[in-house]
Amino acid sequence: MMTDILVAENINAPALEELKAGFTVLVDPNLWKSTEKLLAQVENCRALMVRNQTRVSAEVLAAAKHLEVIGRAGTGLDNIDVPAASAAGVVVVNTPDQNSMSAAELTLAMMLALARKLPAADRNVRGGGWDRQSFIGTELYGKTMGIVGLGRIGVLVALRARAMGMQIIAHDAYISPDSVAVTETHARLMELDDLLGESDFVSCHVPLTAQTAHLFNYDRFKKMKPTAFFLNLARGEVVAEQDLIRALEEKRIAGAALDVREQEPPAAGKLSELENVILTPHIAAFTREAQDRVVRSVCRDVGLVLSGRAAGNFVNFSRPRRHENRNS
Ligand code: MLT
């Protein structure tokens, strides 16, 4: 039986309920876990709505004979084969910027938590301790913040770090020194290896691409100061996790905060045993406000495409392009 909208992950918000007035919606929050089930279900839908866990591969697209639009409730597109979607004439929409503020705020929270060893101090008190000497931290004030990727989130982080009295340096392979991002943040642009050597905090805000996969490896961590902290709230695969563990164990860096992992959910491992590491389950975008904006935005665009109108936040094209060999 045909369904208008197939939701393959946990997406539930008033905006999705509103879509049900005009379209049939099937929500299976666990569908992303089984490729076999996804392939079977996707055959009979016009729209597929996902977060970052569903692999929308060429195989899934080939099975999705009636698909018109993929709605990505979030920004990153690394789980969607966009070229394959484009070749199949399927519109891809995402929700750029709707969760950037939440990601930036969590980055600041992580920096403060690292600098003041908050999780370990909390564990100490809960364990019956009152060990003040072990929890001498550092101030952010006067320190150098190295931002890798001065895009939407990087800029918001930089502006907030400046308000804390930090110096901003940045590396971004795609922006020019006279860009608004650089001017607004007063960032000094530099090569990545120079940034690593100068920063007290290095925060990664790049998308996952062929160029950024394992960008942070052992050689890069070795270039950081032994007192510096590393943060990744972007994509897990940007960091060679075993290399990070080695750098932490050898005390090449002072600590790390990771909201994203090479494998999600991750297997139990060494990182969870290290005191100077903060781990969260990919929650940068998980605030009430961001989720409200994200779901509203993706529902609006999916609704528009299914009603024969043009999408707003399209990644490839605004209306489906039917090819002769599809939908026949
Ligand atoms: C994003 O790409 O928007 C965030 O990482 C959150 C998500 O993946 O859903």
Short mmCIF file of C-alpha atoms and ligand atoms in Angstrom, two decimals:
data_model
loop_
_atom_site.label_atom_id
_atom_site.label_comp_id
_atom_site.label_asym_id
_atom_site.label_seq_id
_atom_site.Cartn_x
_atom_site.Cartn_y
_atom_site.Cartn_z
CA MET A 1 0.00 0.00 0.00
CA MET A 2 1.27 3.47 -0.89
CA THR A 3 2.22 5.90 1.89
CA ASP A 4 2.87 9.54 1.13
CA ILE A 5 5.52 10.07 3.80
CA LEU A 6 7.73 7.39 5.37
CA VAL A 7 9.55 8.54 8.50
CA ALA A 8 12.50 6.23 9.19
CA GLU A 9 13.75 7.75 12.46
CA ASN A 10 12.48 9.27 15.63
CA ILE A 11 10.93 12.48 14.34
CA ASN A 12 7.84 13.60 16.16
CA ALA A 13 6.73 17.15 16.60
CA PRO A 14 3.53 19.15 16.05
CA ALA A 15 4.61 19.99 12.51
CA LEU A 16 4.60 16.29 11.57
CA GLU A 17 1.14 15.90 13.10
CA GLU A 18 -0.06 18.79 10.95
CA LEU A 19 1.20 17.05 7.79
CA LYS A 20 -1.09 14.14 8.62
CA ALA A 21 -4.08 16.34 7.76
CA GLY A 22 -3.10 16.27 4.08
CA PHE A 23 -0.94 13.18 3.68
CA THR A 24 -0.64 9.62 4.87
CA VAL A 25 2.34 9.36 7.19
CA LEU A 26 4.00 6.17 8.41
CA VAL A 27 6.42 6.62 11.29
CA ASP A 28 8.79 3.78 12.16
CA PRO A 29 11.50 5.18 14.45
CA ASN A 30 13.55 1.97 14.17
CA LEU A 31 13.39 1.52 10.41
CA TRP A 32 16.89 2.95 9.92
CA LYS A 33 18.34 -0.03 11.79
CA SER A 34 17.37 -2.58 9.12
CA THR A 35 18.38 -2.05 5.49
CA GLU A 36 16.17 -4.96 4.49
CA LYS A 37 13.04 -3.44 6.05
CA LEU A 38 13.92 0.01 4.72
CA LEU A 39 14.27 -1.37 1.18
CA ALA A 40 10.86 -3.01 1.45
CA GLN A 41 9.10 0.05 2.87
CA VAL A 42 10.70 2.68 0.69
CA GLU A 43 9.29 1.09 -2.45
CA ASN A 44 5.85 2.47 -1.69
CA CYS A 45 6.39 6.03 -0.52
CA ARG A 46 6.61 9.45 -2.15
CA ALA A 47 8.67 11.08 0.58
CA LEU A 48 11.30 9.71 2.94
CA MET A 49 12.06 11.67 6.12
CA VAL A 50 15.29 10.94 8.03
CA ARG A 51 17.78 12.28 10.53
CA ASN A 52 21.44 11.24 10.29
CA GLN A 53 21.14 7.54 11.04
CA THR A 54 19.36 6.27 7.93
CA ARG A 55 21.77 5.38 5.13
CA VAL A 56 19.98 6.63 2.02
CA SER A 57 22.23 4.79 -0.41
CA ALA A 58 22.03 4.25 -4.17
CA GLU A 59 20.48 0.85 -3.37
CA VAL A 60 17.72 2.47 -1.30
CA LEU A 61 17.12 5.01 -4.04
CA ALA A 62 16.90 2.30 -6.68
CA ALA A 63 14.22 0.55 -4.61
CA ALA A 64 12.29 3.80 -4.05
CA LYS A 65 10.51 3.84 -7.38
CA HIS A 66 7.89 6.41 -6.41
CA LEU A 67 10.13 8.65 -4.31
CA GLU A 68 9.89 12.38 -5.01
CA VAL A 69 11.64 13.92 -2.04
CA ILE A 70 14.05 13.07 0.77
CA GLY A 71 13.60 15.30 3.81
CA ARG A 72 16.70 15.46 6.00
CA ALA A 73 15.74 16.76 9.45
CA GLY A 74 19.16 18.30 10.10
CA THR A 75 22.06 19.76 8.19
CA GLY A 76 24.69 17.10 7.43
CA LEU A 77 24.18 15.18 4.21
CA ASP A 78 26.82 12.51 4.67
CA ASN A 79 24.17 9.78 5.16
CA ILE A 80 22.47 10.58 1.86
CA ASP A 81 23.85 9.71 -1.55
CA VAL A 82 22.92 13.08 -3.05
CA PRO A 83 24.40 12.37 -6.53
CA ALA A 84 22.32 9.16 -6.69
CA ALA A 85 19.20 11.08 -5.59
CA SER A 86 19.85 13.70 -8.25
CA ALA A 87 20.38 11.05 -10.92
CA ALA A 88 17.03 9.54 -9.89
CA GLY A 89 15.33 12.94 -10.08
CA VAL A 90 14.58 12.98 -6.35
CA VAL A 91 14.61 16.29 -4.50
CA VAL A 92 16.78 16.43 -1.36
CA VAL A 93 15.89 19.05 1.24
CA ASN A 94 17.63 19.70 4.56
CA THR A 95 17.34 22.29 7.31
CA PRO A 96 20.49 24.41 7.19
CA ASP A 97 21.01 26.74 10.13
CA GLN A 98 17.94 25.60 12.08
CA ASN A 99 20.10 23.87 14.69
CA SER A 100 23.35 25.87 14.42
CA MET A 101 22.71 27.90 17.58
CA SER A 102 22.18 24.78 19.66
CA ALA A 103 25.37 23.22 18.29
CA ALA A 104 27.30 26.41 19.05
CA GLU A 105 25.92 26.61 22.58
CA LEU A 106 26.85 22.99 23.29
CA THR A 107 30.36 23.71 22.03
CA LEU A 108 30.70 26.53 24.58
CA ALA A 109 29.28 24.26 27.29
CA MET A 110 31.83 21.58 26.39
CA MET A 111 34.70 24.09 26.46
CA LEU A 112 33.75 25.25 29.95
CA ALA A 113 33.21 21.70 31.11
CA LEU A 114 36.65 20.67 29.82
CA ALA A 115 38.39 23.74 31.25
CA ARG A 116 36.85 23.21 34.70
CA LYS A 117 36.79 19.37 34.63
CA LEU A 118 33.09 19.43 35.47
CA PRO A 119 32.10 15.80 34.79
CA ALA A 120 35.04 14.46 36.84
CA ALA A 121 34.34 16.90 39.68
CA ASP A 122 30.70 15.85 39.69
CA ARG A 123 31.73 12.17 39.79
CA ASN A 124 34.07 12.97 42.69
CA VAL A 125 31.34 14.49 44.86
CA ARG A 126 28.79 11.80 43.99
CA GLY A 127 31.41 9.23 45.02
CA GLY A 128 31.65 10.82 48.46
CA GLY A 129 34.74 12.92 47.73
CA TRP A 130 35.48 16.62 48.24
CA ASP A 131 38.78 16.78 46.40
CA ARG A 132 39.29 20.43 45.50
CA GLN A 133 42.99 20.26 44.55
CA SER A 134 42.44 17.81 41.70
CA PHE A 135 39.99 20.19 40.13
CA ILE A 136 42.09 23.25 39.51
CA GLY A 137 41.03 24.25 36.02
CA THR A 138 41.84 26.95 33.49
CA GLU A 139 40.01 30.11 32.44
CA LEU A 140 38.84 30.63 28.90
CA TYR A 141 39.66 34.31 29.23
CA GLY A 142 42.78 35.27 27.27
CA LYS A 143 43.09 31.83 25.66
CA THR A 144 43.25 31.09 21.94
CA MET A 145 40.33 29.36 20.29
CA GLY A 146 41.14 27.52 17.07
CA ILE A 147 38.11 26.94 14.89
CA VAL A 148 38.40 24.48 12.05
CA GLY A 149 35.57 25.24 9.65
CA LEU A 150 34.30 28.81 9.86
CA GLY A 151 30.81 28.07 8.56
CA ARG A 152 27.49 28.83 10.23
CA ILE A 153 28.28 26.99 13.48
CA GLY A 154 31.95 28.00 13.51
CA VAL A 155 30.97 31.67 13.29
CA LEU A 156 28.46 31.39 16.16
CA VAL A 157 31.09 29.64 18.29
CA ALA A 158 33.70 32.28 17.43
CA LEU A 159 31.39 35.17 18.37
CA ARG A 160 30.58 33.55 21.73
CA ALA A 161 34.21 32.68 22.43
CA ARG A 162 35.15 36.31 21.72
CA ALA A 163 32.58 37.40 24.29
CA MET A 164 34.46 35.19 26.78
CA GLY A 165 37.64 37.16 26.06
CA MET A 166 39.27 34.61 23.75
CA GLN A 167 41.44 35.24 20.68
CA ILE A 168 40.03 33.61 17.56
CA ILE A 169 42.09 31.84 14.95
CA ALA A 170 40.52 29.80 12.18
CA HIS A 171 41.23 27.43 9.36
CA ASP A 172 38.77 27.04 6.53
CA ALA A 173 39.74 25.71 3.13
CA TYR A 174 36.88 27.53 1.42
CA ILE A 175 36.66 31.10 2.70
CA SER A 176 38.62 34.17 1.78
CA PRO A 177 40.18 36.65 4.24
CA ASP A 178 37.65 39.33 3.23
CA SER A 179 34.59 37.14 3.86
CA VAL A 180 31.86 38.27 6.25
CA ALA A 181 32.65 35.31 8.53
CA VAL A 182 36.24 36.44 9.00
CA THR A 183 35.41 40.13 9.37
CA GLU A 184 32.58 39.54 11.85
CA THR A 185 34.56 37.16 14.04
CA HIS A 186 37.92 39.00 13.83
CA ALA A 187 39.44 35.61 13.18
CA ARG A 188 43.02 35.25 11.98
CA LEU A 189 42.92 32.71 9.15
CA MET A 190 45.79 30.26 8.96
CA GLU A 191 46.91 26.83 7.82
CA LEU A 192 45.59 23.94 9.91
CA ASP A 193 48.97 22.86 11.27
CA ASP A 194 49.75 26.43 12.42
CA LEU A 195 46.34 26.66 14.11
CA LEU A 196 46.97 23.40 15.96
CA GLY A 197 50.25 24.72 17.34
CA GLU A 198 48.75 28.00 18.55
CA SER A 199 45.36 26.96 19.98
CA ASP A 200 44.40 26.30 23.59
CA PHE A 201 41.09 24.86 22.35
CA VAL A 202 40.65 23.30 18.91
CA SER A 203 37.04 22.92 17.82
CA CYS A 204 36.05 21.08 14.68
CA HIS A 205 33.08 22.32 12.64
CA VAL A 206 33.60 20.81 9.19
CA PRO A 207 31.19 18.53 7.32
CA LEU A 208 32.26 14.96 6.57
CA THR A 209 33.63 14.77 3.02
CA ALA A 210 36.37 12.80 1.27
CA GLN A 211 38.71 15.68 2.17
CA THR A 212 37.83 15.83 5.87
CA ALA A 213 37.65 12.10 6.70
CA HIS A 214 40.31 11.44 9.38
CA LEU A 215 41.48 15.04 9.11
CA PHE A 216 42.47 14.78 12.75
CA ASN A 217 45.00 11.96 13.01
CA TYR A 218 47.92 11.26 15.31
CA ASP A 219 50.29 13.59 13.43
CA ARG A 220 47.80 16.42 13.81
CA PHE A 221 47.20 15.78 17.53
CA LYS A 222 50.98 15.77 18.01
CA LYS A 223 51.07 19.33 16.70
CA MET A 224 48.76 20.55 19.48
CA LYS A 225 49.98 21.95 22.80
CA PRO A 226 50.03 19.39 25.65
CA THR A 227 47.77 21.79 27.57
CA ALA A 228 45.23 22.11 24.75
CA PHE A 229 41.77 20.60 24.47
CA PHE A 230 40.13 19.12 21.38
CA LEU A 231 36.38 19.27 20.63
CA ASN A 232 34.39 17.50 17.93
CA LEU A 233 30.69 18.23 17.59
CA ALA A 234 30.67 17.85 13.80
CA ARG A 235 31.06 14.29 12.48
CA GLY A 236 32.82 11.37 14.14
CA GLU A 237 34.62 10.18 11.02
CA VAL A 238 36.55 13.46 10.83
CA VAL A 239 38.63 12.12 13.72
CA ALA A 240 40.75 8.96 13.66
CA GLU A 241 39.46 7.82 17.04
CA GLN A 242 42.30 5.39 17.81
CA ASP A 243 44.79 8.20 17.13
CA LEU A 244 42.91 10.48 19.50
CA ILE A 245 43.00 7.81 22.20
CA ARG A 246 46.75 7.42 21.71
CA ALA A 247 47.28 11.20 21.90
CA LEU A 248 45.24 11.37 25.12
CA GLU A 249 47.01 8.39 26.68
CA GLU A 250 50.42 9.84 25.82
CA LYS A 251 49.26 13.20 27.23
CA ARG A 252 50.00 14.92 23.91
CA ILE A 253 46.80 16.89 24.57
CA ALA A 254 45.01 17.75 27.82
CA GLY A 255 41.54 16.43 27.05
CA ALA A 256 38.74 16.08 24.55
CA ALA A 257 34.99 16.48 24.21
CA LEU A 258 33.16 14.38 21.64
CA ASP A 259 29.49 14.61 20.76
CA VAL A 260 29.95 12.47 17.64
CA ARG A 261 31.76 9.18 17.05
CA GLU A 262 33.26 7.16 14.22
CA GLN A 263 30.57 4.59 14.87
CA GLU A 264 27.19 5.61 16.34
CA PRO A 265 26.20 4.25 18.74
CA PRO A 266 29.83 3.41 19.61
CA ALA A 267 31.03 0.11 21.01
CA ALA A 268 32.29 0.27 24.60
CA GLY A 269 35.94 1.22 24.56
CA LYS A 270 38.90 3.06 25.93
CA LEU A 271 37.48 6.58 25.54
CA SER A 272 34.88 5.98 28.24
CA GLU A 273 37.66 5.08 30.68
CA LEU A 274 39.59 8.32 30.30
CA GLU A 275 38.92 10.93 33.00
CA ASN A 276 39.75 13.91 30.79
CA VAL A 277 37.25 13.02 28.07
CA ILE A 278 33.63 14.19 27.89
CA LEU A 279 31.27 12.07 25.80
CA THR A 280 27.72 12.89 24.73
CA PRO A 281 25.39 10.98 22.35
CA HIS A 282 25.21 13.32 19.30
CA ILE A 283 22.93 15.80 21.05
CA ALA A 284 24.28 19.10 19.72
CA ALA A 285 21.02 19.73 17.85
CA PHE A 286 18.82 18.28 20.57
CA THR A 287 17.17 21.29 22.15
CA ARG A 288 13.45 21.98 22.13
CA GLU A 289 13.98 25.11 20.05
CA ALA A 290 16.24 23.58 17.42
CA GLN A 291 14.09 20.48 17.03
CA ASP A 292 10.99 22.59 16.65
CA ARG A 293 12.65 24.64 13.90
CA VAL A 294 14.19 21.59 12.18
CA VAL A 295 10.99 19.54 12.04
CA ARG A 296 8.89 22.52 10.97
CA SER A 297 11.33 23.33 8.18
CA VAL A 298 11.60 19.80 6.81
CA CYS A 299 7.84 19.21 7.05
CA ARG A 300 7.13 22.43 5.19
CA ASP A 301 9.44 21.49 2.33
CA VAL A 302 8.24 17.90 2.08
CA GLY A 303 4.65 19.14 2.06
CA LEU A 304 5.46 21.65 -0.68
CA VAL A 305 7.08 19.08 -2.94
CA LEU A 306 4.29 16.55 -2.46
CA SER A 307 1.77 19.29 -3.35
CA GLY A 308 3.59 19.99 -6.61
CA ARG A 309 5.23 23.18 -5.37
CA ALA A 310 8.89 24.20 -5.13
CA ALA A 311 10.91 23.37 -1.99
CA GLY A 312 12.73 26.16 -0.17
CA ASN A 313 15.82 24.49 1.30
CA PHE A 314 16.63 22.18 -1.57
CA VAL A 315 20.10 20.72 -1.98
CA ASN A 316 19.86 19.65 -5.63
CA PHE A 317 16.66 20.93 -7.27
CA SER A 318 13.37 22.32 -6.01
CA ARG A 319 10.94 19.95 -7.78
CA PRO A 320 11.23 16.26 -8.64
CA ARG A 321 12.61 15.50 -12.08
CA ARG A 322 10.89 12.49 -13.42
CA HIS A 323 13.05 10.41 -15.69
CA GLU A 324 11.69 8.16 -18.36
CA ASN A 325 12.90 5.00 -16.66
CA ARG A 326 11.25 5.87 -13.31
CA ASN A 327 7.71 5.96 -12.05
CA SER A 328 6.39 4.26 -15.13
C1 MLT B 1 23.03 17.88 11.80
O1 MLT B 1 23.74 17.46 10.89
O2 MLT B 1 22.10 18.65 11.61
C2 MLT B 1 23.29 17.48 13.22
O3 MLT B 1 24.46 16.72 13.34
C3 MLT B 1 22.15 16.79 13.83
C4 MLT B 1 21.73 15.60 13.04
O4 MLT B 1 22.55 14.93 12.43
O5 MLT B 1 20.54 15.33 13.00
#
